[in-house]
Short mmCIF file of C-alpha atoms in Angstrom, two decimals:
data_model
loop_
_atom_site.label_atom_id
_atom_site.label_comp_id
_atom_site.label_asym_id
_atom_site.label_seq_id
_atom_site.Cartn_x
_atom_site.Cartn_y
_atom_site.Cartn_z
CA MET Q 1 -52.26 -14.51 -51.86
CA THR Q 2 -52.67 -14.07 -55.56
CA VAL Q 3 -51.54 -10.93 -57.33
CA LYS Q 4 -55.20 -9.93 -57.75
CA GLU Q 5 -55.86 -10.36 -54.01
CA ILE Q 6 -52.77 -8.33 -53.16
CA MET Q 7 -53.79 -5.55 -55.56
CA THR Q 8 -57.33 -5.50 -54.12
CA PHE Q 9 -55.99 -5.34 -50.55
CA THR Q 10 -53.47 -2.64 -51.46
CA SER Q 11 -56.14 -0.59 -53.24
CA GLY Q 12 -58.52 -0.88 -50.26
CA PHE Q 13 -55.73 -0.05 -47.82
CA ALA Q 14 -54.78 3.04 -49.83
CA CYS Q 15 -58.41 4.19 -49.95
CA ILE Q 16 -58.89 3.82 -46.18
CA LEU Q 17 -55.52 5.46 -45.49
CA SER Q 18 -56.45 8.38 -47.76
CA THR Q 19 -59.78 8.80 -45.93
CA LEU Q 20 -58.04 8.68 -42.54
CA PHE Q 21 -55.52 11.35 -43.55
CA ALA Q 22 -58.29 13.57 -44.95
CA GLU Q 23 -60.20 13.28 -41.67
CA LEU Q 24 -57.07 13.92 -39.60
CA THR Q 25 -56.30 16.96 -41.74
CA GLU Q 26 -59.81 18.32 -41.10
CA VAL Q 27 -59.53 17.78 -37.34
CA LEU Q 28 -55.99 19.16 -37.20
CA ARG Q 29 -56.42 22.09 -39.57
CA PRO Q 30 -55.00 24.59 -37.03
CA GLN Q 31 -52.04 22.26 -36.50
CA GLU Q 32 -51.22 21.40 -40.13
CA GLN Q 33 -47.48 21.59 -39.51
CA ASN Q 34 -47.80 18.59 -37.17
CA ILE Q 35 -49.54 16.23 -39.61
CA GLU Q 36 -46.28 14.86 -41.07
CA PHE Q 37 -45.01 14.16 -37.56
CA ILE Q 38 -48.24 12.38 -36.64
CA VAL Q 39 -48.24 10.30 -39.82
CA ALA Q 40 -44.60 9.32 -39.25
CA ALA Q 41 -45.40 8.32 -35.66
CA LEU Q 42 -48.32 6.17 -36.81
CA ILE Q 43 -46.24 4.47 -39.50
CA GLY Q 44 -43.44 3.74 -37.01
CA CYS Q 45 -45.93 2.34 -34.53
CA ILE Q 46 -47.57 0.14 -37.16
CA GLN Q 47 -44.25 -1.12 -38.54
CA GLY Q 48 -43.05 -1.92 -35.03
CA GLY Q 49 -46.19 -3.90 -34.22
CA HIS Q 50 -47.14 -1.57 -31.40
CA ALA Q 51 -50.59 -0.42 -30.31
CA VAL Q 52 -52.29 2.92 -30.77
CA PHE Q 53 -54.48 4.17 -27.93
CA VAL Q 54 -56.86 7.09 -28.28
CA THR Q 55 -58.60 8.92 -25.47
CA GLY Q 56 -60.93 11.88 -25.14
CA SER Q 57 -64.14 12.93 -23.39
CA GLY Q 58 -67.40 14.30 -24.78
CA ILE Q 59 -67.08 15.41 -28.42
CA SER Q 60 -63.36 14.61 -28.24
CA GLY Q 61 -64.34 11.09 -27.22
CA ALA Q 62 -66.47 10.76 -30.35
CA ILE Q 63 -63.51 11.89 -32.46
CA ALA Q 64 -61.32 9.37 -30.59
CA LYS Q 65 -63.74 6.54 -31.42
CA MET Q 66 -63.78 7.58 -35.10
CA LEU Q 67 -59.99 7.56 -35.21
CA VAL Q 68 -59.85 4.08 -33.65
CA PHE Q 69 -62.45 2.83 -36.14
CA ARG Q 70 -60.39 4.12 -39.08
CA LEU Q 71 -57.14 2.70 -37.71
CA LYS Q 72 -58.75 -0.71 -37.21
CA GLN Q 73 -59.88 -0.61 -40.85
CA LEU Q 74 -56.18 -0.41 -41.69
CA GLY Q 75 -55.41 -3.43 -39.54
CA VAL Q 76 -53.76 -1.38 -36.81
CA GLU Q 77 -53.98 -2.58 -33.22
CA ALA Q 78 -55.97 0.41 -31.98
CA TYR Q 79 -58.02 0.97 -28.83
CA HIS Q 80 -60.31 3.66 -27.51
CA ILE Q 81 -59.74 4.31 -23.80
CA PRO Q 82 -63.04 5.23 -22.13
CA GLU Q 83 -63.10 7.77 -19.30
CA GLY Q 84 -61.78 6.44 -16.01
CA VAL Q 85 -60.24 3.24 -17.40
CA ALA Q 86 -56.64 2.54 -16.41
CA ARG Q 87 -54.40 1.26 -19.21
CA SER Q 88 -51.01 -0.43 -19.29
CA TYR Q 89 -48.72 0.96 -21.95
CA ARG Q 90 -45.66 -0.63 -23.53
CA PRO Q 91 -42.62 1.07 -25.03
CA GLY Q 92 -43.36 1.86 -28.67
CA ASP Q 93 -47.10 2.40 -28.13
CA VAL Q 94 -48.70 5.67 -29.23
CA LEU Q 95 -51.32 7.58 -27.21
CA PHE Q 96 -53.51 10.17 -28.92
CA ALA Q 97 -54.93 12.47 -26.24
CA ILE Q 98 -57.77 14.53 -27.71
CA SER Q 99 -59.16 17.46 -25.75
CA SER Q 100 -60.82 20.64 -26.94
CA SER Q 101 -59.60 22.59 -23.90
CA GLY Q 102 -56.40 20.68 -23.20
CA THR Q 103 -57.37 20.54 -19.52
CA THR Q 104 -59.83 17.61 -19.33
CA LYS Q 105 -58.96 15.70 -16.15
CA THR Q 106 -59.62 12.17 -17.48
CA THR Q 107 -57.59 12.80 -20.63
CA LEU Q 108 -54.70 14.26 -18.61
CA THR Q 109 -54.80 11.19 -16.32
CA GLN Q 110 -54.18 8.96 -19.36
CA VAL Q 111 -51.30 11.20 -20.44
CA LYS Q 112 -49.73 10.95 -16.96
CA GLN Q 113 -50.03 7.14 -17.04
CA ALA Q 114 -48.42 6.98 -20.48
CA LYS Q 115 -45.59 9.32 -19.42
CA ARG Q 116 -44.57 6.80 -16.75
CA VAL Q 117 -43.53 4.32 -19.46
CA GLU Q 118 -40.37 5.22 -21.32
CA GLY Q 119 -40.78 4.96 -25.08
CA VAL Q 120 -44.49 5.73 -25.30
CA MET Q 121 -45.17 8.49 -27.81
CA ILE Q 122 -47.89 10.91 -26.69
CA ILE Q 123 -49.61 13.02 -29.32
CA SER Q 124 -51.98 15.64 -27.99
CA ILE Q 125 -54.65 17.17 -30.17
CA VAL Q 126 -56.16 20.32 -28.67
CA SER Q 127 -58.06 23.28 -30.08
CA GLU Q 128 -56.84 25.88 -27.61
#
């Protein structure tokens, strides 16, 4: 890569990252104290070459898809987990479980599956 290509990539990466953090901040406004933790978890996951999985149902599912879209723009190995789909996790992976109520059965099923694998970081985003 030339210096110009690197600068263009870095500038684009910074722009997308800034947008992602702004959107996360909006979604997590009631949980602002957790944003630094979430960002650190994402950076560790990315640096370690691990995957990010995001799950949610209904409106939370739409937010999950948006988050995956943004992460993929950054070159992160990110996946949306649709309702009812079993997933195999690896140590070092991150699972975002998004639920307005915190009690959605399909989202909790994904959390239980992830908890069975030591080293998977689970980040829950709830409004209640």
